[in-house]
CSV table of C-alpha atoms and ligand atoms in Angstrom, one decimal:
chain,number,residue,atom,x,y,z
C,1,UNK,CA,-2.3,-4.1,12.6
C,2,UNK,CA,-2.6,-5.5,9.0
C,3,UNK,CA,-0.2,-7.3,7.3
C,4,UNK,CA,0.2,-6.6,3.4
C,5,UNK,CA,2.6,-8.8,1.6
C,6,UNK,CA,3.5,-7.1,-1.8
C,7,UNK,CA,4.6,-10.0,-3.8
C,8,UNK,CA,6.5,-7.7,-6.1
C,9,UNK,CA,9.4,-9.2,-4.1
C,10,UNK,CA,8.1,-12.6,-4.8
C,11,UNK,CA,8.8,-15.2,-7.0
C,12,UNK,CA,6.6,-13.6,-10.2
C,13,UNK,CA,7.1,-16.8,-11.9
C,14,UNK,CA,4.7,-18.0,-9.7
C,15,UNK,CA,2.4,-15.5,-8.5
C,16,UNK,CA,-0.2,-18.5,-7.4
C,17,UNK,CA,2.4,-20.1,-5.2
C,18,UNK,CA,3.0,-16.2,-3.6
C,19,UNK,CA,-1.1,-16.0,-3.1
C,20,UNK,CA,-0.9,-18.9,-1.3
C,21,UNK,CA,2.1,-18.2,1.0
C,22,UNK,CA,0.1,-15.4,2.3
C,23,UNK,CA,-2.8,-17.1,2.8
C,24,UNK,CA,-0.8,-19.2,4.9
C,25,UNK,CA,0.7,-16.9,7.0
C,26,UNK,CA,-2.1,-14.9,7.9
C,27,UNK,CA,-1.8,-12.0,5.7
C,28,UNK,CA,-4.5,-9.6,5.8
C,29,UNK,CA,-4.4,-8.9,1.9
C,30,UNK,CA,-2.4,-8.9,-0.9
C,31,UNK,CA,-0.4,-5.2,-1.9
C,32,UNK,CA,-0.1,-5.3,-6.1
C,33,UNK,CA,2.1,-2.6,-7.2
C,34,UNK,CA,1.6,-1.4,-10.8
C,35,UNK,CA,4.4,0.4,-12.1
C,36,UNK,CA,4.3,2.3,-16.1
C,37,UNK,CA,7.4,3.0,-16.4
C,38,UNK,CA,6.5,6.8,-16.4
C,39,UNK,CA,5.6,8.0,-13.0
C,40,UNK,CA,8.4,5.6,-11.8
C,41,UNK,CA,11.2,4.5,-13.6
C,42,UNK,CA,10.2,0.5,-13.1
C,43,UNK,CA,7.7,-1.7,-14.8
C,44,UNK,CA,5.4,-4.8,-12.9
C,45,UNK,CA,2.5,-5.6,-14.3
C,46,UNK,CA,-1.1,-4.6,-14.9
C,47,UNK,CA,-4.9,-5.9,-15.4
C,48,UNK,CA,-4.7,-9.6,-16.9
C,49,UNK,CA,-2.2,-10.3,-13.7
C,50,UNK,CA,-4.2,-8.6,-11.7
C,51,UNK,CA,-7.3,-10.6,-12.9
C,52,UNK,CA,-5.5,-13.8,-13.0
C,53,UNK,CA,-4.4,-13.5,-9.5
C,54,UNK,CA,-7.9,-12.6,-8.3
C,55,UNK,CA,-9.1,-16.0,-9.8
C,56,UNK,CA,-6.8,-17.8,-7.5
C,57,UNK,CA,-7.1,-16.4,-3.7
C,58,UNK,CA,-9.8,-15.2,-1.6
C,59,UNK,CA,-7.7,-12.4,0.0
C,60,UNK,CA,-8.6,-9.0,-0.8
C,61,UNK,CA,-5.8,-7.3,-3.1
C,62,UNK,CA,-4.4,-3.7,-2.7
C,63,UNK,CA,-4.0,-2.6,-5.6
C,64,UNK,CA,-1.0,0.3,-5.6
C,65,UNK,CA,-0.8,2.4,-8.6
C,66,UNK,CA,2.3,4.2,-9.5
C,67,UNK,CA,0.8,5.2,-13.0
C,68,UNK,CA,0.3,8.7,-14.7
C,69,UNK,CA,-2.8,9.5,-14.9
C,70,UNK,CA,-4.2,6.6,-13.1
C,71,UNK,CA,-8.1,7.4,-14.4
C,72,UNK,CA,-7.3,6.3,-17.8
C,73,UNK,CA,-7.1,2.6,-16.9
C,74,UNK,CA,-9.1,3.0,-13.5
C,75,UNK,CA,-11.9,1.5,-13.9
C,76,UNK,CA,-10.3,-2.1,-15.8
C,77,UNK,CA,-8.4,-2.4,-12.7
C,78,UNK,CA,-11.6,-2.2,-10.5
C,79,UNK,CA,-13.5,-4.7,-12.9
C,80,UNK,CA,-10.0,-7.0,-13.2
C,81,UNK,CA,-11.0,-8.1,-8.9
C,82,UNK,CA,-9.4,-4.7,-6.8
C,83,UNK,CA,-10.8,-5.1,-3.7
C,84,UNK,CA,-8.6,-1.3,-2.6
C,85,UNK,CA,-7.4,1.2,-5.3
C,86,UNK,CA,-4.3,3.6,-4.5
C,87,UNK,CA,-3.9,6.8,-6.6
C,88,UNK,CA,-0.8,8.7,-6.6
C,89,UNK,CA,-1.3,12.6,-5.2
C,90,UNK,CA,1.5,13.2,-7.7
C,91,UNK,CA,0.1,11.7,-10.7
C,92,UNK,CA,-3.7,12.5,-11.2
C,93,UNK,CA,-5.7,15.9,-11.4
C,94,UNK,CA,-8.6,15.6,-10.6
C,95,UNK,CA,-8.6,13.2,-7.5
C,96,UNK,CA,-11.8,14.1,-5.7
C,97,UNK,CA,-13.3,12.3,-9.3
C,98,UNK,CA,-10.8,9.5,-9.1
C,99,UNK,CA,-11.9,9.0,-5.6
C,100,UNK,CA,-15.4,8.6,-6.4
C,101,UNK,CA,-15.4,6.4,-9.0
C,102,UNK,CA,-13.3,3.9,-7.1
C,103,UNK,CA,-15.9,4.2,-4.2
C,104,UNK,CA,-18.8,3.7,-6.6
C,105,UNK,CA,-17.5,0.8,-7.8
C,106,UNK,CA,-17.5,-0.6,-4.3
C,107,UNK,CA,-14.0,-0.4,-3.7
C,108,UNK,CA,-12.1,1.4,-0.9
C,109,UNK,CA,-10.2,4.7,-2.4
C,110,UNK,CA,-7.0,5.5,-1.3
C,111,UNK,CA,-4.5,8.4,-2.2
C,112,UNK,CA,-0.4,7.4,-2.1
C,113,UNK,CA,1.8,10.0,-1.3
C,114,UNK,CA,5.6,10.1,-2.4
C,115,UNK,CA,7.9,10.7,0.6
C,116,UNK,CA,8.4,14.5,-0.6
C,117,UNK,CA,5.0,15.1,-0.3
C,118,UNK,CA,3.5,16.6,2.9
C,119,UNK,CA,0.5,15.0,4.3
C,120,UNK,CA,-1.1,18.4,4.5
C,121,UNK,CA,-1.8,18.7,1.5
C,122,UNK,CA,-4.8,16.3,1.7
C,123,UNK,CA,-6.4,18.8,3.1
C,124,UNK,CA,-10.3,18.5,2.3
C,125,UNK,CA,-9.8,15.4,1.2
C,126,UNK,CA,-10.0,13.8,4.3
C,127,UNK,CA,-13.3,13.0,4.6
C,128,UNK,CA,-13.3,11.8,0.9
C,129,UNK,CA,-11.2,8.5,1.5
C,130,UNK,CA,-10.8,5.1,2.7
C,131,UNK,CA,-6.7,4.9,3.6
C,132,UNK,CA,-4.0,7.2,2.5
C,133,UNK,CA,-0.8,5.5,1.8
C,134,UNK,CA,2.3,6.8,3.0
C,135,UNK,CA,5.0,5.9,0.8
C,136,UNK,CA,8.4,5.0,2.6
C,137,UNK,CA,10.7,4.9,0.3
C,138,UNK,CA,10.7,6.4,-3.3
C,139,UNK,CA,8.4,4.3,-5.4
C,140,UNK,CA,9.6,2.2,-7.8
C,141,UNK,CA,11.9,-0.8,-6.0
C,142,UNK,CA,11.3,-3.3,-3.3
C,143,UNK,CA,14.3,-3.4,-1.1
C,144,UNK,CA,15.2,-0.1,-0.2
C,145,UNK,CA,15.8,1.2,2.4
C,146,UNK,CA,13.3,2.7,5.3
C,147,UNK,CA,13.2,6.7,5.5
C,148,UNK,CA,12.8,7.5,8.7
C,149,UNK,CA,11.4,11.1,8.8
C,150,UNK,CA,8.2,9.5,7.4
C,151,UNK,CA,7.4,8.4,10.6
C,152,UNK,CA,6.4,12.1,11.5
C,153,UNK,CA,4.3,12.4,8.4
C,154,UNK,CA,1.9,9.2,9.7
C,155,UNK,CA,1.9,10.8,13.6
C,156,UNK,CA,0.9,14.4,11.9
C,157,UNK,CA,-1.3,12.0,9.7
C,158,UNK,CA,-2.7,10.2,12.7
C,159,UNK,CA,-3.9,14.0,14.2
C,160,UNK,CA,-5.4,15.7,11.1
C,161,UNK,CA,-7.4,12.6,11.1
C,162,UNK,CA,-8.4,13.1,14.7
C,163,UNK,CA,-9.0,16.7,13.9
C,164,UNK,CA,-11.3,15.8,11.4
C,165,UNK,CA,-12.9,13.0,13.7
C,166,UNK,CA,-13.1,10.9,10.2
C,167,UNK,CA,-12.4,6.7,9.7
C,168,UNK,CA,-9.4,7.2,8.0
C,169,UNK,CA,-6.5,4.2,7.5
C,170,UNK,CA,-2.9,4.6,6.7
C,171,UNK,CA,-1.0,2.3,5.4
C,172,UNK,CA,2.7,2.6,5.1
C,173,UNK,CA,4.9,1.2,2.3
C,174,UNK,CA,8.2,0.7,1.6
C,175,UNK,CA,11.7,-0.6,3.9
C,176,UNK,CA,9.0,-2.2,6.5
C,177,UNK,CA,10.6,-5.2,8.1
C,178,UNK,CA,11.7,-6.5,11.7
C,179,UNK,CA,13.5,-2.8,12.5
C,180,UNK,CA,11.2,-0.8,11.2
C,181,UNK,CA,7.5,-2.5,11.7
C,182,UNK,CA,7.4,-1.8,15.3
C,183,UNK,CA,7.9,2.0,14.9
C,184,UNK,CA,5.2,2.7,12.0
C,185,UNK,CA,2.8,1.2,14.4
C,186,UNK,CA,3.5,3.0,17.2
C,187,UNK,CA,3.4,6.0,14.4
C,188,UNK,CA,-0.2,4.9,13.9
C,189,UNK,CA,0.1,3.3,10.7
C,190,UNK,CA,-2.2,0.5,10.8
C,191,UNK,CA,-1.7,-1.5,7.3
C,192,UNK,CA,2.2,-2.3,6.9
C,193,UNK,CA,3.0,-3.8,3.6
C,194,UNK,CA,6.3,-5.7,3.3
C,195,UNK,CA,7.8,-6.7,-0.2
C,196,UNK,CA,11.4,-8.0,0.5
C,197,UNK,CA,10.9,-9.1,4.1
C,198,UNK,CA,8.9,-11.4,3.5
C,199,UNK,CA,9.4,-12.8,0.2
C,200,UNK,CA,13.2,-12.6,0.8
C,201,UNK,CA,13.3,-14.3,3.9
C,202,UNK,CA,13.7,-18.5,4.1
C,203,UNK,CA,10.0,-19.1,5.2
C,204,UNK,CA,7.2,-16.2,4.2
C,205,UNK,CA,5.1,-17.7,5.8
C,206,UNK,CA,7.1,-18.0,9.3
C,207,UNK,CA,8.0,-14.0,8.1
C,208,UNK,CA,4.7,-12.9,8.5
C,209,UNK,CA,3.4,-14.2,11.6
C,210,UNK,CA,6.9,-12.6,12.9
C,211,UNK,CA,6.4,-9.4,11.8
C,212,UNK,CA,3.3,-9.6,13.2
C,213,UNK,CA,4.5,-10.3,16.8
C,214,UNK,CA,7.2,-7.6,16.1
C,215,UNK,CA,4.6,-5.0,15.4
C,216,UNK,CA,2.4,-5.6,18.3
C,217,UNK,CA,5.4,-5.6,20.6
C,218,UNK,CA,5.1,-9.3,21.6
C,219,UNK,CA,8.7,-9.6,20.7
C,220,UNK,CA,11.8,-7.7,19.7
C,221,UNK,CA,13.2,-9.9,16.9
I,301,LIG,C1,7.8,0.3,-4.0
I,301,LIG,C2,6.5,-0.5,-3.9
I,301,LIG,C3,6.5,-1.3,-2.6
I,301,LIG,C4,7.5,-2.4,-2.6
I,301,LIG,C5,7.8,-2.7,-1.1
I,301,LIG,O1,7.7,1.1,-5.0
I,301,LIG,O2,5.4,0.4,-3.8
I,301,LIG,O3,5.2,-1.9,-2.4
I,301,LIG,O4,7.1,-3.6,-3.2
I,301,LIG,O5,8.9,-3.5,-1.0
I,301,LIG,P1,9.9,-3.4,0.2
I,301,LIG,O6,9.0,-3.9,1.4
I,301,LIG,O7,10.9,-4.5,-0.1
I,301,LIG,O8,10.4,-2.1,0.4
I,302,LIG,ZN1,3.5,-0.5,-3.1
């Protein structure tokens, strides 16, 4: 299991201070939601955050975008320190492209999917990734609530991959904290990223390295 702390729940006053909190507690990455205020109803932020941050932790960042048209801007991100790129399935055409030029920029490629959308419809795709990203809750806001039924999307996930006997992760996103974390695992989701449990709890750091135990069934709270 992988821990992904998305510090849109943090403190964005101090985005350093947030880097650092998950170095401390053991965080596998960094999950960096950018939001246009088109394909979700939100805005975050964008490149020279994303650069800045990248200047001041070692941790690889996730880089989640909930954009339109995500190519237009794709390959700023990439230079701007992405160490993982997430394209919506709902907002680009042409995703085999996308795909490709966030590989050959050294990145892993990822496609997000929106809770609506079945995991199906990756279809030949498959092969052409890094880690699809099952959205659990509508995009657009940390701290809603978990949708459950998304669990069978990462199990029917977990067997198309088998079918397809390809390295595929998923990551799930969205309403993952100590009741939920334990269940997308044993879903096979293998990157869990968590905005308000961890950044809304006392101690983030103390947060993380509970979650952890949580998802590997060392303890139940
Ligand atoms: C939602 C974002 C999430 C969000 C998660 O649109 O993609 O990454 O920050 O926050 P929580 O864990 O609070 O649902
Ligand atoms: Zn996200």
């Amino acid at each position: 299991m992988k821990l992904a702390p998305s510090i849109l729940a943090a403190d964005l006053a101090d985005l350093g201070e947030a880097a650092r909190l998950c170095e401390a507690g053991g965080a596998d990455m960094i999950h960096f939601d950018v939001m246009d205020g088109h394909f979700v109803p939100n805005l975050s932020f964008g490149i020279p955050v994303l650069e800045a941050l990248s200047r001041r932790t070692e941790l690889p960042i996730d880089v989640h975008l909930m954009v339109n048209e995500p190519e237009a801007l794709l390959e700023e991100y990439l230079k701007a320190g992405a160490a993982r790129v997430a394209v919506h399935w709902e907002a680009t055409r042409h995703l085999d492209r996308t795909l490709q030029v966030i590989r050959s920029a050294g990145a892993r490629a990822g496609v997000a999917m929106n809770p609506a959308t079945p995991v199906e419809w990756l279809g030949d795709l498959l092969p052409r990734l890094d880690f699809v990203l099952l959205m659990s809750v509508n995009p657009g806001f940390a701290g809603q609530s978990f949708l459950p039924y998304t669990l069978d999307k990462a199990r029917r996930l977990r067997t198309m991959i088998e079918d397809f006997g390809v390295e595929v992760e998923i990551e799930m996103d969205g309403g993952l904290g100590r009741r939920t974390i334990r269940d997308a695992v044993a879903a096979g989701v293998e990157t869990c990223v968590a905005g308000s449990a961890v950044f809304g709890s006392e101690d983030p750091v103390d947060e993380m390295n509970r979650l952890r135990r949580i998802a590997l069934g060392e303890t139940t709270e």
